[in-house]
Short mmCIF file of C-alpha atoms and ligand atoms in Angstrom, two decimals:
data_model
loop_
_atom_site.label_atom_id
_atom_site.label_comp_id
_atom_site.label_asym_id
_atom_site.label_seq_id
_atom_site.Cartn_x
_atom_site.Cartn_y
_atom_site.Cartn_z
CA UNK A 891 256.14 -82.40 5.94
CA UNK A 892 258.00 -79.25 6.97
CA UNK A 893 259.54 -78.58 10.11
CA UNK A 894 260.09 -74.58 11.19
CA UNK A 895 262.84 -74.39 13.99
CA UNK A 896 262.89 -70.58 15.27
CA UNK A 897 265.68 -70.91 17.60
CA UNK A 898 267.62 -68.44 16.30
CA UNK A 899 264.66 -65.66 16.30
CA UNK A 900 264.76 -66.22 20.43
CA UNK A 901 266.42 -64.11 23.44
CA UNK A 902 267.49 -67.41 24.56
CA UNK A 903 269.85 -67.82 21.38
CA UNK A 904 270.17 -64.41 20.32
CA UNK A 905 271.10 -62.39 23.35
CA UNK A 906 269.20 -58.80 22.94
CA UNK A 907 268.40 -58.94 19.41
CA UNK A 908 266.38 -62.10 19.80
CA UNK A 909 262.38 -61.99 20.51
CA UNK A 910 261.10 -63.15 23.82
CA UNK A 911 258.00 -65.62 24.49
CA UNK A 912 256.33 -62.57 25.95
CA UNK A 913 256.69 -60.09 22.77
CA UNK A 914 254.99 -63.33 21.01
CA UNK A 915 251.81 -63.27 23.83
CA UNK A 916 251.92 -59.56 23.75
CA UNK A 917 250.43 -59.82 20.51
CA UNK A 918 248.31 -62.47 20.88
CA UNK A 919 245.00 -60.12 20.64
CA UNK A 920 246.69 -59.09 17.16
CA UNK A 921 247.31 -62.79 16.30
CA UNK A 922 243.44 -63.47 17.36
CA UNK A 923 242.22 -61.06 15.42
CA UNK A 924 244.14 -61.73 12.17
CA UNK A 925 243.08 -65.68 12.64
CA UNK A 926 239.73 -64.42 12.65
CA UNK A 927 239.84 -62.62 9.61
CA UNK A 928 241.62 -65.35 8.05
CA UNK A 929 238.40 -67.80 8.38
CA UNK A 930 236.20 -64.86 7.30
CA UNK A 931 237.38 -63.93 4.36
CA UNK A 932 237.65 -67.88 3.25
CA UNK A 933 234.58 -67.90 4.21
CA UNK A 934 233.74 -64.79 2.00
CA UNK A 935 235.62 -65.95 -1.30
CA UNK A 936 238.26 -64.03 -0.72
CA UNK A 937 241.06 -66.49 -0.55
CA UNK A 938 239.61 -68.54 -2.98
CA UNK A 939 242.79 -69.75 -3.36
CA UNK A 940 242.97 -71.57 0.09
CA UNK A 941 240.54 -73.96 -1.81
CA UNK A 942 242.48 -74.87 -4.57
CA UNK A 943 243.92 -78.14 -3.06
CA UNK A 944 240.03 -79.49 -2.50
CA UNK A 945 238.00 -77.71 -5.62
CA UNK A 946 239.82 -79.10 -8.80
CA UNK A 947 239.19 -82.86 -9.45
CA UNK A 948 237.83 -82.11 -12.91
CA UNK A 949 240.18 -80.35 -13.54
CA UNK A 950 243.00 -82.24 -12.98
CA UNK A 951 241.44 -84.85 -14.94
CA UNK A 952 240.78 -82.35 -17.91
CA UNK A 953 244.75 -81.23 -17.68
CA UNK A 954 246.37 -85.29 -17.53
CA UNK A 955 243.79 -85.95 -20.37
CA UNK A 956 244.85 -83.05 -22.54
CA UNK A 957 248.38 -83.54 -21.63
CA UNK A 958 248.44 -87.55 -22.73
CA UNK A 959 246.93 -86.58 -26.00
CA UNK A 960 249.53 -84.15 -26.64
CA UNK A 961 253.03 -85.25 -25.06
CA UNK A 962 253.98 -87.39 -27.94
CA UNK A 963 252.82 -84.92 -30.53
CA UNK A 964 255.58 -82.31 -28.84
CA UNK A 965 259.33 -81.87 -27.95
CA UNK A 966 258.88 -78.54 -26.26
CA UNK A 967 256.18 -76.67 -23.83
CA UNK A 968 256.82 -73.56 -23.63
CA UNK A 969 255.33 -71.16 -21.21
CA UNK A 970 254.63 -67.51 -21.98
CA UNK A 971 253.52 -65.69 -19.20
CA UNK A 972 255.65 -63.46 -16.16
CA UNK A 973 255.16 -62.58 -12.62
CA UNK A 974 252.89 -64.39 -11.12
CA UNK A 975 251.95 -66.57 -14.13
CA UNK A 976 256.03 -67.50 -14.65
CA UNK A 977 257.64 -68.08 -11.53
CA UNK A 978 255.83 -70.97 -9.85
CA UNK A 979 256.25 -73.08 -12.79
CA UNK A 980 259.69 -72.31 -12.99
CA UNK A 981 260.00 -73.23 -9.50
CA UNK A 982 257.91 -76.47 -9.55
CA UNK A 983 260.00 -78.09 -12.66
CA UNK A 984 263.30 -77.10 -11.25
CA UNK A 985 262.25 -78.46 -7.44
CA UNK A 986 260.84 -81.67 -8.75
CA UNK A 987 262.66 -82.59 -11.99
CA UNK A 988 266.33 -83.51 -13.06
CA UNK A 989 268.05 -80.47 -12.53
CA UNK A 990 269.38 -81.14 -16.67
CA UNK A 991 265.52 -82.23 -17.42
CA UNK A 992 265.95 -80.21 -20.73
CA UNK A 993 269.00 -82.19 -21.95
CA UNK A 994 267.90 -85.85 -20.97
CA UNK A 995 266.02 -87.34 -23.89
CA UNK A 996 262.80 -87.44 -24.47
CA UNK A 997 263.15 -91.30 -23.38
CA UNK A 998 264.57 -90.23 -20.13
CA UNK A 999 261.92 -87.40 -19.88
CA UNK A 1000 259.57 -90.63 -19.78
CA UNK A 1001 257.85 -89.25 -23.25
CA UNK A 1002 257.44 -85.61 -21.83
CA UNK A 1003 258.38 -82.68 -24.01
CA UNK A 1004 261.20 -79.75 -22.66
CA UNK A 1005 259.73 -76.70 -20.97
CA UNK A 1006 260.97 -73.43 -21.48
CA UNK A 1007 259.60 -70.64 -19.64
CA UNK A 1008 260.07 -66.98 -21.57
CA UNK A 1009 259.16 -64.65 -18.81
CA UNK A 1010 260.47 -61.19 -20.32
CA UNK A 1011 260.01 -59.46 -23.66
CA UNK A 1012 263.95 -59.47 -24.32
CA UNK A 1013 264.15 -59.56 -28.42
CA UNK A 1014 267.24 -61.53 -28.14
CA UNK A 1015 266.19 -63.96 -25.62
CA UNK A 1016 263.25 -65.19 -28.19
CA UNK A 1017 264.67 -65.20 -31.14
CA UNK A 1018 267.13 -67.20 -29.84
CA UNK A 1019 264.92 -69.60 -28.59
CA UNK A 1020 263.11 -69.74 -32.38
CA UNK A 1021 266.67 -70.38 -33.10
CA UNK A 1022 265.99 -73.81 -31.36
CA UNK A 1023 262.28 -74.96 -31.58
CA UNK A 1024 261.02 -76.76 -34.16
CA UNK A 1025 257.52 -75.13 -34.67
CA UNK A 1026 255.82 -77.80 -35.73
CA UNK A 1027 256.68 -79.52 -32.38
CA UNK A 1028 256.03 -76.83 -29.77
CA UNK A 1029 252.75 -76.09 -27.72
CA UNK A 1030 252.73 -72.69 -26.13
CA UNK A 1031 251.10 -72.06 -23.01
CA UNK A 1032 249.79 -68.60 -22.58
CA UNK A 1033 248.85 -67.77 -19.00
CA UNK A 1034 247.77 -64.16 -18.32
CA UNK A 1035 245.18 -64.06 -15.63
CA UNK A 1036 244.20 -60.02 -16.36
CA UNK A 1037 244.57 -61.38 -19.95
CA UNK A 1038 246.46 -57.89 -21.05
CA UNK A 1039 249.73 -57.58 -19.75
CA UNK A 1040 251.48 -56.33 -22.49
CA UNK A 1041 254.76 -58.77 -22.67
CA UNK A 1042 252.90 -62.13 -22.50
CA UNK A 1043 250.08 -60.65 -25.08
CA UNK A 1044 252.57 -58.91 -26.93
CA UNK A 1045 255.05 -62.92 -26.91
CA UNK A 1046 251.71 -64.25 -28.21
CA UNK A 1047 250.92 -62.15 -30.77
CA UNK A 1048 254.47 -62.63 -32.13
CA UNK A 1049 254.01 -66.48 -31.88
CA UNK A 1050 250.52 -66.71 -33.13
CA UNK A 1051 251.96 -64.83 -36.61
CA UNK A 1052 254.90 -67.06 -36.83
CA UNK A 1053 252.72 -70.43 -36.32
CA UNK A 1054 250.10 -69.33 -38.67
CA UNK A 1055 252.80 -68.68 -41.26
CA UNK A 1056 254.08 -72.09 -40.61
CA UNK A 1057 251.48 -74.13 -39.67
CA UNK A 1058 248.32 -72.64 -41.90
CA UNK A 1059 245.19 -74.05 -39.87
CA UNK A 1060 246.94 -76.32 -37.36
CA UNK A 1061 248.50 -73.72 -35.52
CA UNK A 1062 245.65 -73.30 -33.31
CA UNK A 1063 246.17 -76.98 -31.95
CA UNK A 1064 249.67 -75.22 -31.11
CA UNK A 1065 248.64 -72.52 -28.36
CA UNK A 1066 246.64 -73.93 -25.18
CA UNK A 1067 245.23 -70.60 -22.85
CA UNK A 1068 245.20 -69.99 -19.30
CA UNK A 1069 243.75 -67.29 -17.77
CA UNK A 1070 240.59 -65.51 -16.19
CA UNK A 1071 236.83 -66.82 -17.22
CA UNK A 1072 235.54 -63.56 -18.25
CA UNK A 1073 238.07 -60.81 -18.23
CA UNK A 1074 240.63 -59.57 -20.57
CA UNK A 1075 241.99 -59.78 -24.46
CA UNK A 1076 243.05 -63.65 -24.19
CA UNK A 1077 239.56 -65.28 -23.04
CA UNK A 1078 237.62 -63.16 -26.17
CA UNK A 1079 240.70 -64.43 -28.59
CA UNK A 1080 240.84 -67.68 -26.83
CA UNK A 1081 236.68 -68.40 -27.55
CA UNK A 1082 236.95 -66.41 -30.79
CA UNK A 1083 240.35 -68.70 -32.44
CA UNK A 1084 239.05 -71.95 -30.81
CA UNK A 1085 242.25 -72.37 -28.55
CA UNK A 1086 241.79 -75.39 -26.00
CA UNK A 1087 241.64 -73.21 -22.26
CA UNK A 1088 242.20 -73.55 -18.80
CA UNK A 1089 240.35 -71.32 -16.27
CA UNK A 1090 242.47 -69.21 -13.54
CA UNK A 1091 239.03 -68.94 -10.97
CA UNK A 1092 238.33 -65.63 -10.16
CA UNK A 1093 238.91 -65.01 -6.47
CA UNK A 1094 242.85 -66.34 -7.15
CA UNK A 1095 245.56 -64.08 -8.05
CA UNK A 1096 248.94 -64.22 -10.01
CA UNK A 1097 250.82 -64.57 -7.08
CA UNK A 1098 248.72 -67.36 -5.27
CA UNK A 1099 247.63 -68.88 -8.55
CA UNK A 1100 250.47 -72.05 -8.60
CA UNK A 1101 247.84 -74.59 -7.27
CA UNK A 1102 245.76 -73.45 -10.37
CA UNK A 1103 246.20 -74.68 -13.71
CA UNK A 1104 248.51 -71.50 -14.11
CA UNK A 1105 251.23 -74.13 -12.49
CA UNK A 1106 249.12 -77.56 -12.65
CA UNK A 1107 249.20 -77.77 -16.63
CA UNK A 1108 253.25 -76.73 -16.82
CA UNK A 1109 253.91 -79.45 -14.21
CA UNK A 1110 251.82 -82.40 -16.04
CA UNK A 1111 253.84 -81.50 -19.18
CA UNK A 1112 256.86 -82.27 -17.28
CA UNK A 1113 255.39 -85.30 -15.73
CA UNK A 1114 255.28 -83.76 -12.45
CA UNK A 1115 252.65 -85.82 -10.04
CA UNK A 1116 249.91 -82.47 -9.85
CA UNK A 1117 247.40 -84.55 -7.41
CA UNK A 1118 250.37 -85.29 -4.86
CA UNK A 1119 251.23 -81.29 -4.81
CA UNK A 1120 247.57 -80.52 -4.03
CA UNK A 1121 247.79 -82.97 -1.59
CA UNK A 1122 250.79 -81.26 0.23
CA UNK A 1123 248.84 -78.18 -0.10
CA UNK A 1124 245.55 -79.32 1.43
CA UNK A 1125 247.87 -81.08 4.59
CA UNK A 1126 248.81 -77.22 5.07
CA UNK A 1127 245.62 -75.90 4.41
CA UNK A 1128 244.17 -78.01 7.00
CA UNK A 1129 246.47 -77.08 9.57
CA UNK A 1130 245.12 -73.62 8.93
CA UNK A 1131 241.85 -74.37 9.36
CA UNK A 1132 242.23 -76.89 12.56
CA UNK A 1133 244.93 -76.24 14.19
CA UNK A 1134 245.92 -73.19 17.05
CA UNK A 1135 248.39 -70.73 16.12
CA UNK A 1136 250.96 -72.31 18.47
CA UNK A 1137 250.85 -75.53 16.15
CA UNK A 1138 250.52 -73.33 12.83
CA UNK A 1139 254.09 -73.13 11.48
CA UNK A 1140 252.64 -70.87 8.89
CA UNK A 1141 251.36 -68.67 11.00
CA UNK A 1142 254.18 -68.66 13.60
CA UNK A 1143 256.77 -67.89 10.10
CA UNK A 1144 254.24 -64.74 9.58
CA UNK A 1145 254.41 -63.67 13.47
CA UNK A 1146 258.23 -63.46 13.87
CA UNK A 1147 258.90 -61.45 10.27
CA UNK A 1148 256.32 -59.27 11.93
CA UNK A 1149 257.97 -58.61 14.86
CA UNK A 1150 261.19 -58.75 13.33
CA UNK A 1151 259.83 -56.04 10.68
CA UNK A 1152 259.17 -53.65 13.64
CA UNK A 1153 263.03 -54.11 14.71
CA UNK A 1154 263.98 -52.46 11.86
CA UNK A 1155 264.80 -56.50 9.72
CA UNK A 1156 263.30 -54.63 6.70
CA UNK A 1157 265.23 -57.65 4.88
CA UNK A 1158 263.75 -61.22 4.20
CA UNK A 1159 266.46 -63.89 2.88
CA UNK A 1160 265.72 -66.96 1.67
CA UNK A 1161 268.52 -69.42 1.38
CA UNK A 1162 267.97 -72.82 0.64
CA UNK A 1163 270.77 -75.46 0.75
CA UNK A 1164 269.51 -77.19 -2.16
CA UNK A 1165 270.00 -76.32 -6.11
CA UNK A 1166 266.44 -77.79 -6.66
CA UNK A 1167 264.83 -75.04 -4.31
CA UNK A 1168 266.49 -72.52 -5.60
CA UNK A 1169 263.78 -70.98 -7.89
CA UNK A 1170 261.41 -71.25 -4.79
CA UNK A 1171 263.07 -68.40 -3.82
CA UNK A 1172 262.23 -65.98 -6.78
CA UNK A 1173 259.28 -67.24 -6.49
CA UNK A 1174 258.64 -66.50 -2.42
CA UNK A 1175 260.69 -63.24 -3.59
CA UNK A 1176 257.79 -62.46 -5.68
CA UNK A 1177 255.14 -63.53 -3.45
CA UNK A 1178 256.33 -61.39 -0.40
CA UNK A 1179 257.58 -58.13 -2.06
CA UNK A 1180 254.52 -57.66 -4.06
CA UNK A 1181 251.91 -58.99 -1.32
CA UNK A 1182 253.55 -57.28 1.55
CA UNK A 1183 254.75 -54.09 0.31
CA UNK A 1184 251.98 -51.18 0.33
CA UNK A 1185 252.22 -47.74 0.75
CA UNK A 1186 248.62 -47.33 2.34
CA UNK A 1187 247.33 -50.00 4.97
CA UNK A 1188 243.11 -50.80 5.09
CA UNK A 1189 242.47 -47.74 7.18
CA UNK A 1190 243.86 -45.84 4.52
CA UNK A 1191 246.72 -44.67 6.10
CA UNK A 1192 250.08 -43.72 4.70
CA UNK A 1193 252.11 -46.52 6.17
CA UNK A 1194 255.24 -47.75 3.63
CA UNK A 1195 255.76 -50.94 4.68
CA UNK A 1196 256.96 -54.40 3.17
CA UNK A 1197 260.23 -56.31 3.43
CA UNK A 1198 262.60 -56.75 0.64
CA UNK A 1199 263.32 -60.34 -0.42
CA UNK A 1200 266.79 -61.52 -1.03
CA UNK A 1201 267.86 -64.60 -2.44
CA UNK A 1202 270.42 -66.54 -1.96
CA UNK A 1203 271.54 -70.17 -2.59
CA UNK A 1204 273.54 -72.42 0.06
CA UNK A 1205 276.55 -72.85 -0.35
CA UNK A 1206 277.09 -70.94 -3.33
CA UNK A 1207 276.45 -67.75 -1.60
CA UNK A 1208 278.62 -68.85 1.95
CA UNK A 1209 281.13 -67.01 -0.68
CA UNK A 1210 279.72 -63.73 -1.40
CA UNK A 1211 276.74 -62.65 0.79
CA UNK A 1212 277.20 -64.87 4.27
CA UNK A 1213 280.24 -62.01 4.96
CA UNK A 1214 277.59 -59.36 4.90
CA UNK A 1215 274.95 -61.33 7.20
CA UNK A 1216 277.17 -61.86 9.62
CA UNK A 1217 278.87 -58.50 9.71
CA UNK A 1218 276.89 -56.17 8.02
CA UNK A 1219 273.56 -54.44 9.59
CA UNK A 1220 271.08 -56.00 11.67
CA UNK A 1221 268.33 -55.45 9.50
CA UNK A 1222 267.74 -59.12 7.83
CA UNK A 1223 265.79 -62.32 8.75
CA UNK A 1224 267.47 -65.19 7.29
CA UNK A 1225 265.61 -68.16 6.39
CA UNK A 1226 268.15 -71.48 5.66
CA UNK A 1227 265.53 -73.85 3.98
CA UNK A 1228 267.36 -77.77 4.38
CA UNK A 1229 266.39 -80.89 3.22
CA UNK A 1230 267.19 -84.34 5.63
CA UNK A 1231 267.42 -86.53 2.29
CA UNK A 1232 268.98 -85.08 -1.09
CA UNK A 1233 267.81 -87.61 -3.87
CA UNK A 1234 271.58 -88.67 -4.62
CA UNK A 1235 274.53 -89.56 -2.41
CA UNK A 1236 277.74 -88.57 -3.39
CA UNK A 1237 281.12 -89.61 -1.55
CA UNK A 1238 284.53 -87.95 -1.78
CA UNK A 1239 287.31 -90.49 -2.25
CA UNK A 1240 289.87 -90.83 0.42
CA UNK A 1241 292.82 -89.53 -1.57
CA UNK A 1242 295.37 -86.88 -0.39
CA UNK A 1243 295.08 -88.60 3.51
CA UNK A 1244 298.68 -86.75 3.76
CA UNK A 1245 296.86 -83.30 3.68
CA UNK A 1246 295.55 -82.70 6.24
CA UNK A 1247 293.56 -79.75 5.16
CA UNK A 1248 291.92 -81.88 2.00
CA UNK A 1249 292.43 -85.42 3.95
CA UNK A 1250 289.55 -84.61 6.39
CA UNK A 1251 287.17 -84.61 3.43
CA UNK A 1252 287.84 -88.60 2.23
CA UNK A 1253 284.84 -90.55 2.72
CA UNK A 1254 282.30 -87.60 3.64
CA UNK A 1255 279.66 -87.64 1.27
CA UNK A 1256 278.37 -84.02 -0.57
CA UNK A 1257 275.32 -84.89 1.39
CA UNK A 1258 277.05 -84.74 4.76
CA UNK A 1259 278.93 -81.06 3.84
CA UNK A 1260 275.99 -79.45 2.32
CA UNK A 1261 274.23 -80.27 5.84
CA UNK A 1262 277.17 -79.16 7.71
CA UNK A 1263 277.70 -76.33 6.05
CA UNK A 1264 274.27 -75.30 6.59
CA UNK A 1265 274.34 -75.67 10.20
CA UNK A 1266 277.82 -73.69 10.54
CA UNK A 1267 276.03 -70.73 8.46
CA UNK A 1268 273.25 -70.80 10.97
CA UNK A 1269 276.30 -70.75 13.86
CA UNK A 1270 277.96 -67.89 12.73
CA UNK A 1271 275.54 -66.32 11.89
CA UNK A 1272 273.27 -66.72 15.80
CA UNK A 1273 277.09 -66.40 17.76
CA UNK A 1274 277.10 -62.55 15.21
CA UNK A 1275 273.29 -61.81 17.10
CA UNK A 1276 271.26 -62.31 13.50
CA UNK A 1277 268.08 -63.14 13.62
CA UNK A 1278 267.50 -66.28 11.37
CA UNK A 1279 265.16 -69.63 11.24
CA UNK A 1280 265.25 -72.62 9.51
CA UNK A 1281 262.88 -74.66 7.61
CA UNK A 1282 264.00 -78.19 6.89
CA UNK A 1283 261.90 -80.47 4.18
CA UNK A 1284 261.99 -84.70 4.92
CA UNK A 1285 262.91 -84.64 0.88
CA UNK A 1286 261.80 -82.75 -2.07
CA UNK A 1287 258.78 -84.27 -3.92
CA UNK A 1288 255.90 -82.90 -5.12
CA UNK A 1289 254.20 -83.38 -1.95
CA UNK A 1290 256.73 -81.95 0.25
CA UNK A 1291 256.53 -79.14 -2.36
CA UNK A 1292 252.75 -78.75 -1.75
CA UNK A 1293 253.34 -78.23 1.63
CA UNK A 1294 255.92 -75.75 1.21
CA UNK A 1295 254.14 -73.42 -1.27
CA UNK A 1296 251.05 -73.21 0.59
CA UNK A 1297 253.22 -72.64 3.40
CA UNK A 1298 254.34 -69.52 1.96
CA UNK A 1299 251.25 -68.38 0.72
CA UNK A 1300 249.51 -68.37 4.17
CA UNK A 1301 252.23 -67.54 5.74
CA UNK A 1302 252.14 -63.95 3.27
CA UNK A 1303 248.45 -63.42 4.00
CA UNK A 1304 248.59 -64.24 7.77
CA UNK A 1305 251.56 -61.34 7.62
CA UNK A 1306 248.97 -59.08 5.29
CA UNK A 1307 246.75 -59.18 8.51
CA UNK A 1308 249.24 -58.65 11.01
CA UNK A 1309 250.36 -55.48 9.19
CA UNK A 1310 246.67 -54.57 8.66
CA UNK A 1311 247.65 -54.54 4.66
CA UNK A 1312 245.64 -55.83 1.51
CA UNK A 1313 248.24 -58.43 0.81
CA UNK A 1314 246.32 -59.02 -2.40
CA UNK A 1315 246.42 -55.63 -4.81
CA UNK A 1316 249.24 -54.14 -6.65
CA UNK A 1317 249.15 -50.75 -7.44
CA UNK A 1318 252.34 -50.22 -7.63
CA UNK A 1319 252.91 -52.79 -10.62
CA UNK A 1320 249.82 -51.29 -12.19
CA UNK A 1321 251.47 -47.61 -12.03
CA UNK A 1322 254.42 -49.17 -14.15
CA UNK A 1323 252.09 -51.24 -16.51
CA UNK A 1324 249.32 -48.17 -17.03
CA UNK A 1325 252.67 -45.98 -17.45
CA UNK A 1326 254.17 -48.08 -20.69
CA UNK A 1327 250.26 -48.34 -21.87
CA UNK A 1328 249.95 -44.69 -21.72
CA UNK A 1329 253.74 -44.09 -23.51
CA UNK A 1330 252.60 -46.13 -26.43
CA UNK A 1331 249.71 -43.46 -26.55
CA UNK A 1332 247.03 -46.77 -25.28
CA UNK A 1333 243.58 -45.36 -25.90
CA UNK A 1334 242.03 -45.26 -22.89
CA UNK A 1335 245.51 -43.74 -21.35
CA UNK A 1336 244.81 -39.98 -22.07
CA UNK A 1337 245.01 -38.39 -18.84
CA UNK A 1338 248.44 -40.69 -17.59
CA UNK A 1339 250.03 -39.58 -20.54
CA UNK A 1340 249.76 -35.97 -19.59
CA UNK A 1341 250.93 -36.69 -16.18
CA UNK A 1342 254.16 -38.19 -17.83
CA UNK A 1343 254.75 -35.49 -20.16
CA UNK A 1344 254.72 -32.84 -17.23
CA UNK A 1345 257.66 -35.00 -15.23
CA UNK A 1346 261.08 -33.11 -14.46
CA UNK A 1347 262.76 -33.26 -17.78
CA UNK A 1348 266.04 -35.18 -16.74
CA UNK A 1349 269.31 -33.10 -16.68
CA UNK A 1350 271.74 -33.38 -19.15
CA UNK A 1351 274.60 -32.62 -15.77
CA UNK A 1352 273.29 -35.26 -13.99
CA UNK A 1353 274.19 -38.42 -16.97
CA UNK A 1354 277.73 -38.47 -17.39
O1 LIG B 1972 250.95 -61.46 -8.77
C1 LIG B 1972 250.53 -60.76 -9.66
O2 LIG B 1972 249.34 -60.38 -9.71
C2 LIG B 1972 251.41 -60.34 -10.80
O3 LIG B 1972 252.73 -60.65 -10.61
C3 LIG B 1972 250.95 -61.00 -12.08
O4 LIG B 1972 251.07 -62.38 -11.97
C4 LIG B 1972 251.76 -60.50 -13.28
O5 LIG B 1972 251.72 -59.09 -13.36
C5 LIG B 1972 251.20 -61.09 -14.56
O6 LIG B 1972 249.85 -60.77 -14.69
P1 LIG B 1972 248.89 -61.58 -15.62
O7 LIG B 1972 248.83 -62.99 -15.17
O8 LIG B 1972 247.58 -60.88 -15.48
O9 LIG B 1972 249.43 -61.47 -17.02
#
């Protein structure tokens, strides 16, 4: 399904920056011990999320049932959530579908409506997009799984107003709900207005919630095969629960950021060769700046860590960032993500034989130079001493994509236990959000509000 080739990370292709077999056994006891913790806290409902490829038959069924009664009643699903609750369907539809899906008809979209995913609270950006749906033929999808965060509540109230206006009594059927059983504004609104809901479980976060109907009921509106990317998932999942950590790729991905962290690589990049991954990397961008970076670890120590994410898109970026990899610092791990079989073949013509410098392109296929170039990026940048791995898919499908996102998300935890963090809070996104709640004077927000009045006034020397 995925194959992890680590090469590059080694002394034996790297020279002195590269990591040797025995810094690998020298923290075996480490690896041990976060392996172990890994199977406990499954075991205490703690990673609920690990079970997501196994736990949700019914609802599966529930979400292809719901979306064949509605797909030919809509032209447009359109997600309002952010973070956690944005990026992994943004990721899925652009991985799996036609990278145009919006413009095909709705014949060519096999009956499925468009998605649109409004993941900020910039007035422009919505209005505009009012500017283009037809009310009458939108569902909205709001996923919050605190069921408060203020620009997905705050898209929803704006929405609900507009479709009642419209729409009268039917607006309801217009607004489907995901997000935590119990907690929060949107289940008590959800129950109270009679909006049809999906369920985030409890022990499943934002972040790690894709597998969930967070990304499950997105994907079904776009046609997207949901059983087959549980499927990839619980292939992963199983290696995680059967395999050694030699034969975990997962776990192995987790090891060498680790140990590449403590080298000063305070950089991840993620760089796939492929336009349809490309939104896997906000996503994994996401998923390891917010897991991994914590100012305290468990002991309660002051500690600072994380890496920061960069994203980046093969070729494309050959022509702006690869100069910096190369030549810059040595404080990245680049990860090239390939794919053996793009969906399409596409062959230059063998015209302008007589120049040589354009001639030795006739007859190559895009396929062919895509790989190529991939493979030269990961020369240059081994023969310049930088550390950097690649993970190749067979194809992209929605198994495939199963795989990889699970990948990913055990690959963050496993790292969470290595660097003895809770790869699973947030308070530094909380700070922000209980900041704007107490600037809007938030009942409740009393005491924050104080603490942001009695900040260093800003100087007027200093804005120019
Ligand atoms: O990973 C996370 O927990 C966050 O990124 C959340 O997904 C994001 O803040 C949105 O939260 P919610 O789904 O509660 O609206």
């Amino acid at each position: 399904m995925l194959k992890l080739d680590y090469n590059n990370m080694m002394y034996e292709s790297l020279g002195a920056q590269g990591i040797t077999q025995n810094d690998i056994d020298n923290l075996l006891p480490k690896i041990d011990t976060a392996t172990a913790t890994m199977t406990i806290k499954l075991e205490e409902g703690k990673m609920d999320w690990r079970n997501l490829p196994f736990n949700q038959e019914d609802i599966v069924k529930d979400i292809l049932a719901y979306v064949e009664e509605m797909k030919t009643e809509i032209d447009a699903f359109v997600v309002l959530g952010i973070g956690g609750s944005a990026l992994g369907p943004m990721a899925v539809q652009q991985a799996i579908n036609h990278p145009y899906y919006n413009e095909l008809s709705k014949e060519d979209r096999k009956g499925f409506p468009k998605l649109y995913v409004v993941d900020n609270v910039d007035p422009e950006r919505l209005v505009y997009l009012f500017n283009i749906l037809d009310m009458k033929k939108t569902l909205f999808n709001v996923i919050s799984k605190s069921g408060s965060t203020s620009e997905t509540m705050s898209q929803f109230m704006i929405i609900k107003e507009r479709l009642e206006k419209q729409l009268g009594k039917n607006a309801k059927n217009h607004i489907v709900c995901t997000t935590d059983k119990e907690k929060g504004n949107l289940i008590t609104i959800a129950k109270n207005e009679g909006y049809k809901t999906f369920i985030i479980p409890s022990g499943v976060g934002g972040r790690f919630s894709e597998l969930s109907p967070v990304g499950l009921l997105p994907a079904a509106f776009c046609g997207i095969d949901i059983q087959a990317l549980l499927d990839g998932a619980a292939e992963m999942e199983k290696i995680c629960r059967e395999k050694t950590f030699k034969n975990n790729s997962a776990y192995m991905y987790a090891v060498l950021h680790y140990i590449g962290m403590h080298r000063g690589k305070n950089i991840s990049v993620m760089m796939p060769y492929a336009d349809s991954l490309k939104y896997i990397s906000d996503w994994y961008a996401q998923l390891w700046a917010e897991s991994l970076g914590k100012k305290y670890d468990i002991h309660g120590k002051v500690v600072n860590v994380g890496q920061t994410p960069v994203k980046a898109l093969g070729a494309t970026d050959q022509h702006s960032q690869v100069q910096l990899y190369t030549e810059g610092p040595f404080d990245k791990i680049i990860v090239l993500m390939g794919v053996e079989e793009y969906r399409e073949t596409i062959t230059i013509p063998k015209i302008y034989g007589d120049m040589p410098s354009l001639g030795f392109l006739g007859g190559v296929t895009h396929n062919q130079l895509i790989q190529t170039e991939q493979v030269a990026t990961e020369y240059a940048l081994t023969v310049a001493g930088k550390m950097n791995m690649t993970i190749t898919l067979p194809h992209v499908n929605p198994k495939t994509l199963g795989f990889l996102l699970h990948f990913f998300e055990i690959a963050t935890a496993f790292a969470g236990e290595l660097m003895e963090i809770d790869a699973f809070d947030q308070p530094g996104v909380e700070e922000g959000k209980n900041a704007t709640y107490a600037l809007f004077g938030r009942p409740g927000y009393e005491e924050k509000k104080k603490e942001l009045d009695t900040r260093t006034p800003k100087e007027e020397k200093y804005i120019i």
